[in-house]
CSV table of C-alpha atoms in Angstrom, one decimal:
chain,number,residue,atom,x,y,z
A,105,ILE,CA,-41.2,-24.7,99.2
A,106,ILE,CA,-42.1,-27.5,101.7
A,107,GLU,CA,-38.7,-29.1,101.3
A,108,GLN,CA,-37.0,-25.8,102.2
A,109,GLU,CA,-39.2,-25.4,105.3
A,110,LEU,CA,-38.4,-28.9,106.4
A,111,PHE,CA,-34.7,-28.3,105.8
A,112,SER,CA,-34.8,-25.1,108.0
A,113,PHE,CA,-36.4,-27.1,110.8
A,114,GLY,CA,-33.6,-29.7,110.7
A,115,ILE,CA,-35.4,-32.4,108.7
A,116,ARG,CA,-33.2,-33.8,105.9
A,117,ILE,CA,-35.3,-35.6,103.4
A,118,ASN,CA,-34.0,-38.5,101.3
A,119,GLN,CA,-30.5,-38.0,102.8
A,120,LYS,CA,-28.4,-40.2,105.0
A,121,PRO,CA,-26.5,-38.9,108.0
A,122,PRO,CA,-22.9,-38.0,107.2
A,123,GLU,CA,-20.3,-40.6,108.2
A,124,VAL,CA,-18.6,-38.4,110.7
A,125,LYS,CA,-17.5,-39.4,114.2
A,126,LEU,CA,-17.4,-36.6,116.7
A,127,ILE,CA,-16.1,-37.5,120.1
A,128,LYS,CA,-16.0,-34.8,122.8
A,129,LYS,CA,-13.1,-35.0,125.2
A,130,GLU,CA,-12.1,-33.4,128.5
A,131,LYS,CA,-8.7,-32.2,127.3
A,132,GLY,CA,-6.3,-32.6,124.4
A,133,GLY,CA,-7.5,-30.0,121.9
A,134,ILE,CA,-9.0,-30.7,118.5
A,135,GLY,CA,-8.0,-33.9,116.7
A,136,TYR,CA,-8.9,-34.1,113.0
A,137,GLN,CA,-8.6,-37.1,110.6
A,138,GLU,CA,-9.8,-37.5,107.0
A,139,MET,CA,-10.3,-41.1,105.8
A,140,VAL,CA,-11.2,-39.8,102.3
A,141,PRO,CA,-10.1,-36.7,100.5
A,142,GLN,CA,-12.3,-33.7,101.2
A,143,THR,CA,-13.4,-31.9,98.0
A,144,LYS,CA,-16.6,-30.1,99.2
A,145,GLY,CA,-14.9,-27.5,101.4
A,146,MET,CA,-14.3,-29.3,104.6
A,147,SER,CA,-10.9,-28.9,106.2
A,148,ALA,CA,-9.2,-29.0,109.6
A,149,ASP,CA,-9.4,-25.2,109.8
A,150,ALA,CA,-13.1,-25.3,109.0
A,151,ALA,CA,-13.7,-27.9,111.6
A,152,ARG,CA,-11.9,-25.9,114.2
A,153,LEU,CA,-13.9,-22.8,113.4
A,154,VAL,CA,-17.2,-24.6,113.6
A,155,LEU,CA,-16.3,-26.3,116.8
A,156,LYS,CA,-15.2,-22.9,118.3
A,157,GLU,CA,-18.6,-21.4,117.4
A,158,TYR,CA,-20.2,-24.2,119.3
A,159,LYS,CA,-17.8,-23.8,122.3
A,160,ILE,CA,-16.2,-27.2,121.8
A,161,SER,CA,-12.5,-26.9,122.5
A,162,CYS,CA,-11.6,-30.6,122.9
A,163,ALA,CA,-12.8,-33.2,120.5
A,164,GLU,CA,-11.8,-35.9,118.0
A,165,VAL,CA,-13.2,-35.5,114.5
A,166,ILE,CA,-13.0,-38.4,112.0
A,167,LEU,CA,-14.4,-37.9,108.5
A,168,ARG,CA,-15.3,-41.1,106.7
A,169,GLN,CA,-16.9,-39.5,103.7
A,170,ASP,CA,-16.5,-36.3,101.6
A,171,ILE,CA,-18.8,-33.7,103.3
A,172,THR,CA,-19.7,-30.1,103.2
A,173,VAL,CA,-19.3,-27.7,106.1
A,174,ASP,CA,-23.1,-27.6,106.5
A,175,GLU,CA,-23.2,-31.3,106.9
A,176,PHE,CA,-20.5,-31.1,109.5
A,177,ILE,CA,-22.6,-28.5,111.4
A,178,ASP,CA,-25.5,-30.9,111.3
A,179,VAL,CA,-23.3,-33.5,113.0
A,180,VAL,CA,-22.1,-31.0,115.6
A,181,GLU,CA,-25.6,-29.9,116.4
A,182,GLY,CA,-26.7,-33.6,116.5
A,183,ASN,CA,-30.5,-32.9,116.3
A,184,ARG,CA,-31.2,-33.5,112.7
A,185,ALA,CA,-33.7,-36.0,111.4
A,186,TYR,CA,-33.0,-38.0,108.3
A,187,ILE,CA,-36.2,-39.2,106.8
A,188,PRO,CA,-37.0,-41.0,103.5
A,189,VAL,CA,-39.7,-39.3,101.5
A,190,LEU,CA,-42.0,-40.7,98.7
A,191,TYR,CA,-43.8,-38.2,96.4
A,192,VAL,CA,-47.2,-39.3,95.3
A,193,PHE,CA,-48.7,-37.6,92.3
A,194,ASN,CA,-52.5,-38.0,92.0
A,195,LYS,CA,-54.7,-37.4,88.9
A,196,ILE,CA,-52.3,-38.8,86.4
A,197,ASP,CA,-55.4,-39.6,84.3
A,198,SER,CA,-55.4,-36.0,83.3
A,199,LEU,CA,-51.8,-35.9,82.1
A,200,THR,CA,-50.4,-36.5,78.7
A,201,ILE,CA,-47.7,-39.2,78.0
A,202,GLU,CA,-45.1,-36.4,77.5
A,203,GLU,CA,-45.9,-35.0,80.9
A,204,LEU,CA,-45.6,-38.4,82.5
A,205,ASP,CA,-42.2,-38.9,80.8
A,206,ILE,CA,-41.1,-35.7,82.5
A,207,LEU,CA,-42.3,-36.8,85.9
A,208,ASP,CA,-40.6,-40.2,85.3
A,209,GLN,CA,-37.2,-38.4,85.6
A,210,MET,CA,-37.9,-37.4,89.2
A,211,PRO,CA,-36.6,-39.6,91.9
A,212,ASN,CA,-38.7,-41.0,94.7
A,213,TYR,CA,-42.1,-40.5,93.1
A,214,VAL,CA,-45.1,-42.7,92.3
A,215,PRO,CA,-47.9,-41.4,89.9
A,216,ILE,CA,-51.4,-42.7,90.7
A,217,SER,CA,-55.0,-42.1,89.9
A,218,SER,CA,-57.1,-42.7,92.9
A,219,GLN,CA,-60.4,-42.2,91.0
A,220,HIS,CA,-59.5,-45.0,88.4
A,221,GLU,CA,-57.4,-46.9,90.9
A,222,TRP,CA,-54.3,-46.8,88.6
A,223,ASN,CA,-50.9,-47.7,89.9
A,224,LEU,CA,-52.0,-48.3,93.5
A,225,GLU,CA,-50.1,-51.6,93.7
A,226,GLU,CA,-46.9,-49.8,92.8
A,227,LEU,CA,-47.6,-47.3,95.5
A,228,MET,CA,-48.0,-50.0,98.0
A,229,GLU,CA,-44.7,-51.7,96.9
A,230,GLU,CA,-42.8,-48.4,97.2
A,231,ILE,CA,-44.2,-47.7,100.7
A,232,TRP,CA,-43.0,-51.2,101.9
A,233,GLU,CA,-39.6,-50.6,100.4
């Protein structure tokens, strides 16, 4: 739920900004170049429609990675924050080994027990990375 709220406020967690170059120009229309094949729905027509919605009539668009239309909108708006996130699970002393194995499949997480001071060194290492 928190992740969805952050997404709606323009915060992209554990994502990198799309490799898209958008250069606004004074004249010349919309130029569109794909450096890699687009398989996630992005196309020259989609770019023109999005730019038209944002009242951009002259620009150069260069796509250096396969992106979605939503990622292109994030580039056009230009006000998104891309932030790495680390999930810290406390009270692992009350979990079973099977439950810990399930948690171990999750990315970007560190299980700890602050009461017993378990795994605090790994938490510190992950924070510094």
